Short mmCIF file of C-alpha atoms and ligand atoms in Angstrom, two decimals:
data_model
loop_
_atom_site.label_atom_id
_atom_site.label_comp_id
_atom_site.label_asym_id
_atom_site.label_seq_id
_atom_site.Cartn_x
_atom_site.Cartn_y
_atom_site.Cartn_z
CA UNK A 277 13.63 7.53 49.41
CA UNK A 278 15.22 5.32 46.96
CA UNK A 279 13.73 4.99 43.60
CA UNK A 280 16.34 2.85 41.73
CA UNK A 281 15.75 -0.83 40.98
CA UNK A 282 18.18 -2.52 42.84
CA UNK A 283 19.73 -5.54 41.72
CA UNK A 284 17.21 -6.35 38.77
CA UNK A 285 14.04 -6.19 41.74
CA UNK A 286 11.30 -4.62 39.45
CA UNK A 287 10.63 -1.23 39.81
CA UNK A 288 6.62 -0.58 40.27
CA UNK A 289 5.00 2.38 41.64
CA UNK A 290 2.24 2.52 44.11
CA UNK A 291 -0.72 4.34 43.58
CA UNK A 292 -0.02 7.24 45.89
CA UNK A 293 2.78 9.39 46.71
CA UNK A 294 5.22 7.83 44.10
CA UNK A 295 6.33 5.25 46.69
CA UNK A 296 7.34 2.33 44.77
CA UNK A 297 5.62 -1.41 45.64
CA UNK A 298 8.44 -3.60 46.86
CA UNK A 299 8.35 -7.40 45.72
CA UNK A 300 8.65 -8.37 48.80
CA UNK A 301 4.95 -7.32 49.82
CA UNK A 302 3.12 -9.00 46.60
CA UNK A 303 0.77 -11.76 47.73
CA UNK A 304 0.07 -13.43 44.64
CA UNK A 305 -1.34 -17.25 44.25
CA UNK A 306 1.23 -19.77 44.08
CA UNK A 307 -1.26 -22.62 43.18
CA UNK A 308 -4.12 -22.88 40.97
CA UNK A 309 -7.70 -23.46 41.53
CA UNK A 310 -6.57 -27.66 41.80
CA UNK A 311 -4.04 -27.08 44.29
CA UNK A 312 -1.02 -27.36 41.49
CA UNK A 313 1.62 -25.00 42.19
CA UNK A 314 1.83 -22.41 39.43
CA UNK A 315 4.62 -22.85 36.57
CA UNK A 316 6.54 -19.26 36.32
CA UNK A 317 8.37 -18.39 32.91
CA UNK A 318 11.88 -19.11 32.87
CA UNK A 319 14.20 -16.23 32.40
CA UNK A 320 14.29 -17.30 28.43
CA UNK A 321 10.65 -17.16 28.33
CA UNK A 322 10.42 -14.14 30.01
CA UNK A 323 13.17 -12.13 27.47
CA UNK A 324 12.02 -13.92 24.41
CA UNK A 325 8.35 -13.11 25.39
CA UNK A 326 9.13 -9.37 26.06
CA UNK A 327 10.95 -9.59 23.54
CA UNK A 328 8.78 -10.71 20.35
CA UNK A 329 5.56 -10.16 22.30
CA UNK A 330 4.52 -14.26 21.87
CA UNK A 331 5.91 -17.68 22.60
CA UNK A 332 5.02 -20.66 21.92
CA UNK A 333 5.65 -23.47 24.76
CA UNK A 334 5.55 -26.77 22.58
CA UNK A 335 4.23 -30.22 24.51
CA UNK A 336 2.10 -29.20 27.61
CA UNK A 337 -0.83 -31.55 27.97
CA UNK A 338 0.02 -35.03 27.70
CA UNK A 339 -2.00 -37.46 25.05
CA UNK A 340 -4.62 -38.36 26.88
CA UNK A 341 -5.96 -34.63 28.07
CA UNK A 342 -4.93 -33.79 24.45
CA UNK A 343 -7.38 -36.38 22.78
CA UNK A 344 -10.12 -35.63 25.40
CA UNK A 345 -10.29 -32.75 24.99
CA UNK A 346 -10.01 -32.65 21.46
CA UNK A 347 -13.05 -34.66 21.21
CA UNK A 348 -15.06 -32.30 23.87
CA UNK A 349 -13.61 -29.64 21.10
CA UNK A 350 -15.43 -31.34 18.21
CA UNK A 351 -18.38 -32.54 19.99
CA UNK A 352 -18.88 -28.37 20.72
CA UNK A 353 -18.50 -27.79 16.96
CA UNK A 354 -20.57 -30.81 15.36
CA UNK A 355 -23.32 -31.99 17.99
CA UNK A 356 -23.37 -29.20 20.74
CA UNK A 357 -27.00 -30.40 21.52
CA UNK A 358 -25.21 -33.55 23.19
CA UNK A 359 -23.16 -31.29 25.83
CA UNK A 360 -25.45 -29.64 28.60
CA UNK A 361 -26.00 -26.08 28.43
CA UNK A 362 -23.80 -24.87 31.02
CA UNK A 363 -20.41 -27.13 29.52
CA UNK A 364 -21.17 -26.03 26.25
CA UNK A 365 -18.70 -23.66 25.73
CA UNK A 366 -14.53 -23.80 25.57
CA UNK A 367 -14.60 -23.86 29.23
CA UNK A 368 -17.13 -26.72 29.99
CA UNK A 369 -16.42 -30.25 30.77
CA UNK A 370 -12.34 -31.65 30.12
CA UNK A 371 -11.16 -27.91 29.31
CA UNK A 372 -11.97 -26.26 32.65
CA UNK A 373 -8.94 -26.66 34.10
CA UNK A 374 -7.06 -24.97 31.18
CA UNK A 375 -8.49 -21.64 32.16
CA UNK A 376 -5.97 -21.28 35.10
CA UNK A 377 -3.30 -24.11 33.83
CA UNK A 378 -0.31 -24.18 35.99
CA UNK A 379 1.40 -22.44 33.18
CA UNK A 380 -1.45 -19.61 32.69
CA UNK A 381 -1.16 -18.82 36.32
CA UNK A 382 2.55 -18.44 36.19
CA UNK A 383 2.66 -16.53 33.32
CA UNK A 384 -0.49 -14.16 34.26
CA UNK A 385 1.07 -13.65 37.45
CA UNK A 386 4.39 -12.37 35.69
CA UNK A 387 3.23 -10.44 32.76
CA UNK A 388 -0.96 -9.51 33.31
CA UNK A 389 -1.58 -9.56 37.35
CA UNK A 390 -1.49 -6.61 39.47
CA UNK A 391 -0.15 -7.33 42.79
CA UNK A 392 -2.57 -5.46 44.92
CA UNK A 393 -4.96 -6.85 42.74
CA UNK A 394 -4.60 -10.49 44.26
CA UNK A 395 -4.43 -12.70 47.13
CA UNK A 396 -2.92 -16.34 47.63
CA UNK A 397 -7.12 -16.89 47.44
CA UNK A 398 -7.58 -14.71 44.43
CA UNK A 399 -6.01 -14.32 40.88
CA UNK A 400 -4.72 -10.80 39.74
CA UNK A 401 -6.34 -10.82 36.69
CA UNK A 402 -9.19 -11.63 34.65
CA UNK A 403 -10.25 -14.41 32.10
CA UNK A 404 -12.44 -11.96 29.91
CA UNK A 405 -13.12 -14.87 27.09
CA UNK A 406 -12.65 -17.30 25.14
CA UNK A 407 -13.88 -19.21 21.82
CA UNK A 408 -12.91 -22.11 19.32
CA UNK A 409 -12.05 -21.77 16.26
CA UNK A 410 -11.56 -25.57 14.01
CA UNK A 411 -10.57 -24.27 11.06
CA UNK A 412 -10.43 -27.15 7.72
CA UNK A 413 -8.25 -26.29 4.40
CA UNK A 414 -9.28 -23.16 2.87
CA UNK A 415 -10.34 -21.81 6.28
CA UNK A 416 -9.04 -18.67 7.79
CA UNK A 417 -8.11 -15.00 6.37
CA UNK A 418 -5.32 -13.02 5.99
CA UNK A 419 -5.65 -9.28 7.94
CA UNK A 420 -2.60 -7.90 10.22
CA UNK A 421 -4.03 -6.11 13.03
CA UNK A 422 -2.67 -4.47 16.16
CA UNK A 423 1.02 -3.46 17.45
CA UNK A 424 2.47 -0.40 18.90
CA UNK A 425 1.34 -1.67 22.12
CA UNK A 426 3.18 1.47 24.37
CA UNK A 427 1.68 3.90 22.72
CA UNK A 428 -1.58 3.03 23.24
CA UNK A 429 -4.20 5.32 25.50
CA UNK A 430 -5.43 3.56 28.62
CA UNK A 431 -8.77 2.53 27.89
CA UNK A 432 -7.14 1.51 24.66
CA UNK A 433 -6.44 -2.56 26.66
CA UNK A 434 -4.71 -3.19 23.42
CA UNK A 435 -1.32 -1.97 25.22
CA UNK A 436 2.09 -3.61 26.88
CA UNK A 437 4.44 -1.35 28.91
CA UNK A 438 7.66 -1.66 30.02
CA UNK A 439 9.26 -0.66 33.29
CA UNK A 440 12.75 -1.17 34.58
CA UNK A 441 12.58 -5.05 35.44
CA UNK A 442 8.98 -5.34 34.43
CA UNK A 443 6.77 -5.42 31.65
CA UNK A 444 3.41 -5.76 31.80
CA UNK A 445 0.91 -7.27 28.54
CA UNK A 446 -2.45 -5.65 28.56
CA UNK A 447 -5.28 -8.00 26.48
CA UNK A 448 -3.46 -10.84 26.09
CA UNK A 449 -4.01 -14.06 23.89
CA UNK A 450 -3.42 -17.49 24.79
CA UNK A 451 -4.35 -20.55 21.86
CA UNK A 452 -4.48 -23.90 23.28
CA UNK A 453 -3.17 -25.90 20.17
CA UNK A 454 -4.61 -29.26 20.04
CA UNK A 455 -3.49 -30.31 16.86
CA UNK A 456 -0.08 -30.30 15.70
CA UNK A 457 0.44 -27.09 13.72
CA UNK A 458 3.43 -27.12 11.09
CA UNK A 459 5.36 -24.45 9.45
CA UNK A 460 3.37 -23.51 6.12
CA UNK A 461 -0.30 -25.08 7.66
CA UNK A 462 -1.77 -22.02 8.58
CA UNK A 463 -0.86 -20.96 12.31
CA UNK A 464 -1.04 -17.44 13.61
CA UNK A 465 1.41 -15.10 12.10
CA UNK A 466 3.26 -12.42 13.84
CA UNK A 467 5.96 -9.58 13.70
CA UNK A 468 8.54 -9.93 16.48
CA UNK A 469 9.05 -6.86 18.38
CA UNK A 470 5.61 -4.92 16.79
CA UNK A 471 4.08 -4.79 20.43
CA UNK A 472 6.39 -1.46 21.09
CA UNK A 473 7.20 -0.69 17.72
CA UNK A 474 7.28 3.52 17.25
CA UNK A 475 6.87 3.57 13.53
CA UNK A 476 3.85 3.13 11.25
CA UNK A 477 3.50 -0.71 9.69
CA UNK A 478 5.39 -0.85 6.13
CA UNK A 479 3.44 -1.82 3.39
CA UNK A 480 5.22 -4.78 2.63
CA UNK A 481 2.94 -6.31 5.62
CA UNK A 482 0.27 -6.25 3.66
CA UNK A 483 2.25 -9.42 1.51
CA UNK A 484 1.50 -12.85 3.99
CA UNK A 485 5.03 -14.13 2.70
CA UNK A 486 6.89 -10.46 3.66
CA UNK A 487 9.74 -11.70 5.88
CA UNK A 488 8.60 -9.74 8.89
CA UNK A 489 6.33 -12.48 9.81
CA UNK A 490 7.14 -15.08 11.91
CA UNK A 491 5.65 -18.17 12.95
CA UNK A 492 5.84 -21.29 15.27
CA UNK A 493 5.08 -25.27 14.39
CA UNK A 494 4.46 -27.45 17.66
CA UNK A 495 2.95 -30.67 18.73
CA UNK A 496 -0.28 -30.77 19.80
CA UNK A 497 -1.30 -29.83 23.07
CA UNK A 498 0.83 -26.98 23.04
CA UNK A 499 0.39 -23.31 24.36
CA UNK A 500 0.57 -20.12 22.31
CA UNK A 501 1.12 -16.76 24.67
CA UNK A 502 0.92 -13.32 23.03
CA UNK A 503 -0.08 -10.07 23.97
CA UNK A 504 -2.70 -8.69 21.79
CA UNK A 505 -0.48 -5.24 20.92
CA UNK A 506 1.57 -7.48 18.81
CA UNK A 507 0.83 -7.04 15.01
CA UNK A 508 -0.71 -10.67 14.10
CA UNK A 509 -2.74 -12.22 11.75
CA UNK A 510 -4.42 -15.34 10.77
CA UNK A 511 -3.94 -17.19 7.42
CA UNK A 512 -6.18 -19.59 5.72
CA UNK A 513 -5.24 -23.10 6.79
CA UNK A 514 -3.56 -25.47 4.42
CA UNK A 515 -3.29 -28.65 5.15
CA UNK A 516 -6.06 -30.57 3.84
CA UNK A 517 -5.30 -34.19 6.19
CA UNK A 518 -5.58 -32.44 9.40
CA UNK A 519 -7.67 -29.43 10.56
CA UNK A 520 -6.25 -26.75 13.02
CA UNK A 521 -8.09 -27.08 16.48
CA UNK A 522 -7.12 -24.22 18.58
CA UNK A 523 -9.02 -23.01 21.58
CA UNK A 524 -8.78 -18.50 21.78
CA UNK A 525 -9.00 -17.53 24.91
CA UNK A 526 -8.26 -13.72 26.05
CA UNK A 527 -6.60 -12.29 29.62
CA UNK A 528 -6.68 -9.31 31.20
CA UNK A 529 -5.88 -6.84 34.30
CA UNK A 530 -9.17 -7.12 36.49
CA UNK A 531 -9.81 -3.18 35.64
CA UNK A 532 -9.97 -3.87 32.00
CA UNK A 533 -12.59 -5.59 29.65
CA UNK A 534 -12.20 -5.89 25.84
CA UNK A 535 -14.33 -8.22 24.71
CA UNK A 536 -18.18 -9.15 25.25
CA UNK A 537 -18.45 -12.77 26.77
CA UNK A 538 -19.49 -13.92 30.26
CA UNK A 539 -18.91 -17.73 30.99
CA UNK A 540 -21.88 -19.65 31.73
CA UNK A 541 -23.58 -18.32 35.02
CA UNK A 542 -24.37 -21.70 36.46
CA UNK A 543 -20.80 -22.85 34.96
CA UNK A 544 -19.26 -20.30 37.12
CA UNK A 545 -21.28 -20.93 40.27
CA UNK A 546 -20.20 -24.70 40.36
CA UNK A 547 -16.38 -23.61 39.89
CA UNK A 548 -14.02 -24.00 42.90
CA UNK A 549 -14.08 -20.55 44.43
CA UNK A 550 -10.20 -19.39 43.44
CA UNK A 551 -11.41 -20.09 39.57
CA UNK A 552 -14.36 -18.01 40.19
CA UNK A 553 -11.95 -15.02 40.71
CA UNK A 554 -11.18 -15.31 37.06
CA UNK A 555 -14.35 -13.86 36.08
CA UNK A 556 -15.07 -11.57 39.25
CA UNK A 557 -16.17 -7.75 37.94
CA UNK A 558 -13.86 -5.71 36.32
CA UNK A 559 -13.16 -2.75 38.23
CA UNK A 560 -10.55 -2.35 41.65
CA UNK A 561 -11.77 -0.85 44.90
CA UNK A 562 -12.08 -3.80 47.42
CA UNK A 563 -11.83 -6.23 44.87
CA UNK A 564 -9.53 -8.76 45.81
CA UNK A 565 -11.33 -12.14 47.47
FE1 LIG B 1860 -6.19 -10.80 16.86
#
């Protein structure tokens, strides 16, 4: 038996006997819960995202989904009373669809799905929650937290490991952006290349202008991908004429669970059956639909 990747195929092992799982046998969904085919990260997403441990992909929803949903976004915050129960939440009415986005599927499928795990019927991974977070000048604290993402313990989801051809986010992040966010207004803040960093955090992270920290500006509508092992923070928002509306919404393998949020029961009942996957139990044996 051959254990070498051969010409860049990823190199996965199977649960028994150190066989290795050949691409060639994955199964995964190629379209969403709508029928659109999913949208895989190109080869520069894929480095740059393995690389820094986020991306940002600028533009995704057009105006009109953008303002919709927008509104649903502020309706949730000001008069929630007006949305009915089982919509009121950042997966109810207009922003369904986002939870399994041609570009979410593509990009769970790559870096957060387990191929045995899933079925051209099923996802191979797990929406595990989600929350929104308008934030007006002032709003928002400073407080790095995570990295070091391979040397975490399992059970530890906080983790992202690398294998020759494949690398693999644990808990991972995605912000739906529906405001434009610029440069110096208060977006997410993170340190390229912390999700496998080896050494200890310098103190000089502790400074929100330290050089180590990076950030993104983008239209609105725009998706923000990172895998929770990368050291991040938030900062207070700045800019007083706009507020930041981002929708937080958390991924995972279907064996792990970080966080403690189920969607609406009815909610999920009434979703078409491949979007139901999403929030199937965590845990393995037998569990692919
Ligand atoms: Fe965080």
């Amino acid at each position: 038996m051959t254990t070498t990747s051969t010409e860049g195929a990823p190199l996965i092992y199977r649960k028994d006997l150190g066989k290795t799982l050949a691409e060639s046998t994955w199964n995964i969904p190629n379209t969403n819960a709508d029928g659109l085919p999913a949208i895989a990260p190109s080869e520069e997403q894929k480095y740059l995202f393995d690389n820094q441990g986020w991306i940002i992909i600028p533009g995704v929803l057009d105006a009109d989904d953008t303002a919709e949903m927008r509104e649903f976004c502020y309706r949730l915050k000001q008069e929630p009373n007006s949305i009915p129960a089982i919509d009121r939440s950042p997966i109810g009415g207009p922003l369904q669809k986002l939870c399994d986005h041609p570009l979410i599927l593509g990009f769970m499928n790559e870096f957060v799905s387990h191929p045995p795990y899933a079925s051209p019927e099923c996802y191979g991974f797990r929406m595990e929650s989600t929350h929104l977070d308008i934030r007006d000048k002032g709003a928002g604290g400073f407080g790095p937290h995570n990295g070091s993402g391979m040397m975490r313990l399992p059970g530890d989801t906080h983790l992202y490991n690398c294998y020759p051809g494949k690398a693999h986010s644990g808990l991972t992040c995605i912000v739906w952006e529906l405001n434009p966010v610029e440069v110096g207004d208060g977006g997410t803040l993170f340190v390229s290349g912390s999700h496998k960093s080896t050494f200890s955090a310098p103190a000089s992270l502790q400074q929100p202008d330290s050089p180590l920290w990076q950030t993104y500006a983008c239209p609105a509508g725009s998706l923000l991908i990172f895998s929770e092992a990368t050291t991040h923070s938030g900062t207070p928002w700045t800019n007083q004429s706009r507020e930041r509306v981002p929708i937080f919404s958390r991924y995972n393998s279907i064996c792990s669970k970080w966080h403690r949020w189920e969607p609406h029961p009815e909610l999920l009942a009434s979703m078409p059956p491949k979007r139901q996957t999403l929030f199937r139990p965590v845990y393995c044996e037998g569990n692919v639909i």
